[in-house]
Coordinates of C-alpha atoms in Angstrom, one line a residue:
X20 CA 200.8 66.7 44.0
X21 CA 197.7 69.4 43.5
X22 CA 197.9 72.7 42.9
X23 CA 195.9 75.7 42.3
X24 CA 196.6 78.8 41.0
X25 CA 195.0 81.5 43.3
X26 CA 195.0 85.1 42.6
X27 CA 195.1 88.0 45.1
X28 CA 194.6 87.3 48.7
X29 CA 194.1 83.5 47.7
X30 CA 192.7 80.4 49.5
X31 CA 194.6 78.9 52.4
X32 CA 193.6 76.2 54.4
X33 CA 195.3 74.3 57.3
X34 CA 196.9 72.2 55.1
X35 CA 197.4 74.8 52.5
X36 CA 200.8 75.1 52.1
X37 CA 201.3 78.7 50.5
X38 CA 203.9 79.6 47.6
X39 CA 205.3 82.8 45.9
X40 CA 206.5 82.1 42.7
X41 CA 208.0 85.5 41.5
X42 CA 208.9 86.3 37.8
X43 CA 210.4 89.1 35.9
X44 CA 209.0 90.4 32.9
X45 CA 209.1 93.8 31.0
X46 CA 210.6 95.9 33.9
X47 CA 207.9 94.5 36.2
X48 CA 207.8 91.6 38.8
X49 CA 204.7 90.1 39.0
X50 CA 204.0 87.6 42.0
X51 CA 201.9 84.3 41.7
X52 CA 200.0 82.5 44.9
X53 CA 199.8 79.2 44.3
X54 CA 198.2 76.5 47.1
X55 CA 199.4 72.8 47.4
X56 CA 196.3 70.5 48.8
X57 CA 197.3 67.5 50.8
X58 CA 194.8 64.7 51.8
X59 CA 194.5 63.1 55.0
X60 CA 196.7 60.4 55.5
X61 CA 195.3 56.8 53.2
X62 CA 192.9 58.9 51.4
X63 CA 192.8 60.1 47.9
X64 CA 190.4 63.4 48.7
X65 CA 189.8 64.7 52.0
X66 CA 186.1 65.6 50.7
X67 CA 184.3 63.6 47.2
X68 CA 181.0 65.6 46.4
X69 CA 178.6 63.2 44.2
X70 CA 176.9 65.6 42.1
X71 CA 178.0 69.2 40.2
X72 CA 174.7 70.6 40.1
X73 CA 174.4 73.9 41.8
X74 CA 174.2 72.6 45.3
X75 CA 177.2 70.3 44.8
X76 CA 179.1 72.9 43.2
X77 CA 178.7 75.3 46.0
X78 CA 179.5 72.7 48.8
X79 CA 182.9 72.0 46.5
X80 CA 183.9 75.7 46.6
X81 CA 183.2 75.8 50.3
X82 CA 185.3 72.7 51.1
X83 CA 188.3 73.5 48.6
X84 CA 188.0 77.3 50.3
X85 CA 189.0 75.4 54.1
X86 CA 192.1 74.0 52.7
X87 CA 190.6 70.8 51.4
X88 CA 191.8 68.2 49.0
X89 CA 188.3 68.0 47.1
X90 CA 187.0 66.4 43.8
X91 CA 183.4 66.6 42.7
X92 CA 181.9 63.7 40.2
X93 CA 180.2 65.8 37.3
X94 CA 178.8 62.7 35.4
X95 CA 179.5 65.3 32.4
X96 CA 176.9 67.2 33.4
X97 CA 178.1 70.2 35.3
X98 CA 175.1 72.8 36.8
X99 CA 172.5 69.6 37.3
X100 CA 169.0 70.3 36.0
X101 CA 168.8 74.1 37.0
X102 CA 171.3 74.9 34.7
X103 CA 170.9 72.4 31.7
X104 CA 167.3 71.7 31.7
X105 CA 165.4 73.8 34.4
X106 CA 165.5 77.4 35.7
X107 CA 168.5 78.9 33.2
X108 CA 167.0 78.0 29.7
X109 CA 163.8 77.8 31.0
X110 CA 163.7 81.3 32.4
X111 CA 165.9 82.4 28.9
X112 CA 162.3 81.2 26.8
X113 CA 160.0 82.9 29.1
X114 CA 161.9 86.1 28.6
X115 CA 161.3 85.9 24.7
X116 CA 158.3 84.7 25.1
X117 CA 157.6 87.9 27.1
X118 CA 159.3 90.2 24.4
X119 CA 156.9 89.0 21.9
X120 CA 153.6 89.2 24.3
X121 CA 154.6 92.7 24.5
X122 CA 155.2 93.5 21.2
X123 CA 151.5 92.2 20.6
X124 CA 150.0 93.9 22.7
X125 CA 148.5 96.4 20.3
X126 CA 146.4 98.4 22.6
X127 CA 148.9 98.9 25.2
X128 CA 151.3 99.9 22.7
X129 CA 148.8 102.4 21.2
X130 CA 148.7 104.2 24.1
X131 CA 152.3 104.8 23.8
X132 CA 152.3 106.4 20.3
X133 CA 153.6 102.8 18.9
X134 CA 152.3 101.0 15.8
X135 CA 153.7 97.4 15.2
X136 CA 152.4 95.5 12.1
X137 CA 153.1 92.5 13.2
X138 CA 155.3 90.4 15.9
X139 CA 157.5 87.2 14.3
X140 CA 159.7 84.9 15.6
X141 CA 162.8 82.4 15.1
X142 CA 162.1 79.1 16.8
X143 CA 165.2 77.9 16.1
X144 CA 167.0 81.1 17.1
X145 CA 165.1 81.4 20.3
X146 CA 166.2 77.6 20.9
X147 CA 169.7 78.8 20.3
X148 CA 169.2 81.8 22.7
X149 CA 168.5 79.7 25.5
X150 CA 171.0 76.8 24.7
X151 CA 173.8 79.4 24.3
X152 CA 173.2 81.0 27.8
X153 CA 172.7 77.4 29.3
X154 CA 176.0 76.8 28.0
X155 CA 178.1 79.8 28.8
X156 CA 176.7 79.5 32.6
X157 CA 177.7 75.5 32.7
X158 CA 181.1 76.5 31.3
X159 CA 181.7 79.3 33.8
X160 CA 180.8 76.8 36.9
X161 CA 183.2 74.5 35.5
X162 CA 186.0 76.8 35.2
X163 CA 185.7 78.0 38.5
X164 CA 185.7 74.7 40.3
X165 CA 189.1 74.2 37.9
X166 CA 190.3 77.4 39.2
X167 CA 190.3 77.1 42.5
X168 CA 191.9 73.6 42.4
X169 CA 188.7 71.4 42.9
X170 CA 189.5 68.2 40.5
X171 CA 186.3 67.3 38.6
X172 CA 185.9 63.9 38.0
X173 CA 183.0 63.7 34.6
X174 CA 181.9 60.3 35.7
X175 CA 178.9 58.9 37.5
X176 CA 179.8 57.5 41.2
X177 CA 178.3 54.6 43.4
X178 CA 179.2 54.5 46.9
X179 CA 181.2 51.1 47.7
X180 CA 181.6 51.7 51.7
X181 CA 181.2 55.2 53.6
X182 CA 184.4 56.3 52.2
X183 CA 184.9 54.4 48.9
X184 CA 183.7 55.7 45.7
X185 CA 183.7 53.5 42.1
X186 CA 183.2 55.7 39.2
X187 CA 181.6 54.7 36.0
X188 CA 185.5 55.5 34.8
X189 CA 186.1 52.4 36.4
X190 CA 188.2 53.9 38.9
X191 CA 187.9 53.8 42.7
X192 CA 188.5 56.5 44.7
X193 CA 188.8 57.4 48.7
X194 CA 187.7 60.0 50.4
X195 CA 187.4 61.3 54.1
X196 CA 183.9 62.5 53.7
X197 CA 181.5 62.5 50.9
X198 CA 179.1 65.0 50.1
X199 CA 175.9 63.4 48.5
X200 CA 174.3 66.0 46.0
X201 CA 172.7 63.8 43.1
X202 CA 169.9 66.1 42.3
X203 CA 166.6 64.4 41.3
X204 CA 164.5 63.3 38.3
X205 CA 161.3 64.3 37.3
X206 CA 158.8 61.5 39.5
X207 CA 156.4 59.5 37.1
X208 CA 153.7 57.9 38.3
X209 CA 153.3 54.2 37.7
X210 CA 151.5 53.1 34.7
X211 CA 152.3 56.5 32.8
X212 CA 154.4 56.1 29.6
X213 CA 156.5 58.7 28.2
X214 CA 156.9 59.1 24.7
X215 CA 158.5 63.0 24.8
X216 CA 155.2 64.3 22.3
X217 CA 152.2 63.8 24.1
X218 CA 153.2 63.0 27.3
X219 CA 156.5 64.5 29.1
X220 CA 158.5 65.2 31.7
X221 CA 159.9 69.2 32.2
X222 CA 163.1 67.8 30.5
X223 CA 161.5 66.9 27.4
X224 CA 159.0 70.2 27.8
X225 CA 162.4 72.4 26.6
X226 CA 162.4 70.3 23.3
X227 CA 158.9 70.5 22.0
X228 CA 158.7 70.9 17.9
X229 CA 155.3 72.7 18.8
X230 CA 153.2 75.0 21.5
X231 CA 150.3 72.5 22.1
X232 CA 146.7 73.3 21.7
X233 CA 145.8 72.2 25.9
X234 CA 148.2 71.3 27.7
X235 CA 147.3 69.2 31.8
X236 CA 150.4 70.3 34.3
X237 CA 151.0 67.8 37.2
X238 CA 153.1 69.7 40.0
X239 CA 153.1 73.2 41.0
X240 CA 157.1 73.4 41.3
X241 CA 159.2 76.3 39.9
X242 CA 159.5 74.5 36.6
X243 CA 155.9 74.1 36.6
X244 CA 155.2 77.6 37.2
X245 CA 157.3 78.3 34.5
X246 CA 155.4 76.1 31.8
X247 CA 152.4 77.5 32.6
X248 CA 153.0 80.9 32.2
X249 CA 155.1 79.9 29.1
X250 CA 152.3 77.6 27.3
X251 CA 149.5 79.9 28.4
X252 CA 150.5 82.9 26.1
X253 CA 151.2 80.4 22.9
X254 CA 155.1 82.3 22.7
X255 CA 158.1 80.7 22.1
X256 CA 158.5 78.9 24.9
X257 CA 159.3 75.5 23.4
X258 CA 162.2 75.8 21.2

């Protein structure tokens, strides 16, 4: 049997059968909720979501909020590509990136009575910077798909049938519905070879050792947007 703690007005679903557990303390009394999820009869999970990215994440929090039984299959990688190697970090770079474009501006500064010999910075520590926040968000998304009692599975899942699931635990699970959220990878073209230093995908673009001297951009996505305006200005974009 499942259960999650809930706090305050909780979440209660159809099958959420609700509990007060009271304890005394100190003087005080201090009331928990707590919600017991229950399957539909001959399945494991009333909902499985493939994928913890931040659309799988949000469709797990939704189903879990209706009373659900519902696991979500993280493959260890909890927030998906926005979080560990797309908008978060990248936008973390571009804002010290734009720190030091400001600071050389030298004219514009000037203007405003400021005098900066000059601008330096810590790859390494801007690297860290953007890791760190990467990290605190994927840790935070976790936690609150633990919270609310969504069970997350950190294994990569192949669908057997329409409601069988084999994880790369080696376990097979059942559920009523699954929720397909994989995410994507970045497309290569045929005949293109990566080798991570010359030519690369946005994954590998977070992982430069050096700001390139010209740099060709295939795709006019966010993350695209986001290199260009990174590489452009020669700041410390790559980590």
């Amino acid at each position: 049997m499942d259960f999650a703690f809930v706090g305050g007005a909780g979440v209660f679903g159809k099958r959420g059968a609700r509990l007060d557990v009271r304890r005394r303390g100190g003087g005080r009394r201090a009331v928990q909720k707590v919600v017991v999820f229950a399957a539909a009869d001959g399945f494991d999970y009333d909902v499985a979501v493939i994928g913890a990215g931040v659309g799988g994440h949000g469709a797990a929090l939704h189903a879990v909020s209706k009373g659900l039984k519902t696991c979500i299959f993280s493959a260890d990688d909890v927030g998906g590509t926005c979080v560990n190697r797309g908008c978060v970090p990248s936008k973390a770079l571009l804002a010290a990136a734009g720190r030091v474009r400001e600071m050389k501006d030298a004219h514009h500064l000037k203007s405003l009575g400021i005098t900066v010999d000059s601008v330096e910075y810590d790859r390494e520590g801007v690297s860290e910077h953007a890791n760190g926040l990467a990290s605190r968000v994927r840790g935070n998304m976790s936690n609150s798909l633990k919270a609310l009692g969504v069970e997350v599975i950190p294994a990569k899942a192949s669908l057997l049938g329409a409601q069988s699931i084999k994880g790369s635990d080696g376990k097979t699970y059942s559920a009523k519905d699954v929720i397909l959220a994989p995410g994507s990878v970045p497309f290569v073209p045929p005949g293109i070879t990566i080798d991570g230093k010359t030519v690369f995908t946005s994954d590998e673009a977070l992982k430069l050792e050096a700001v390139p001297d010209w740099v060709a951009i295939i795709g006019s996505g966010k993350l695209a947007i986001h290199m260009c305006q990174g590489l452009e200005f020669g700041g410390p974009f790559s980590p």
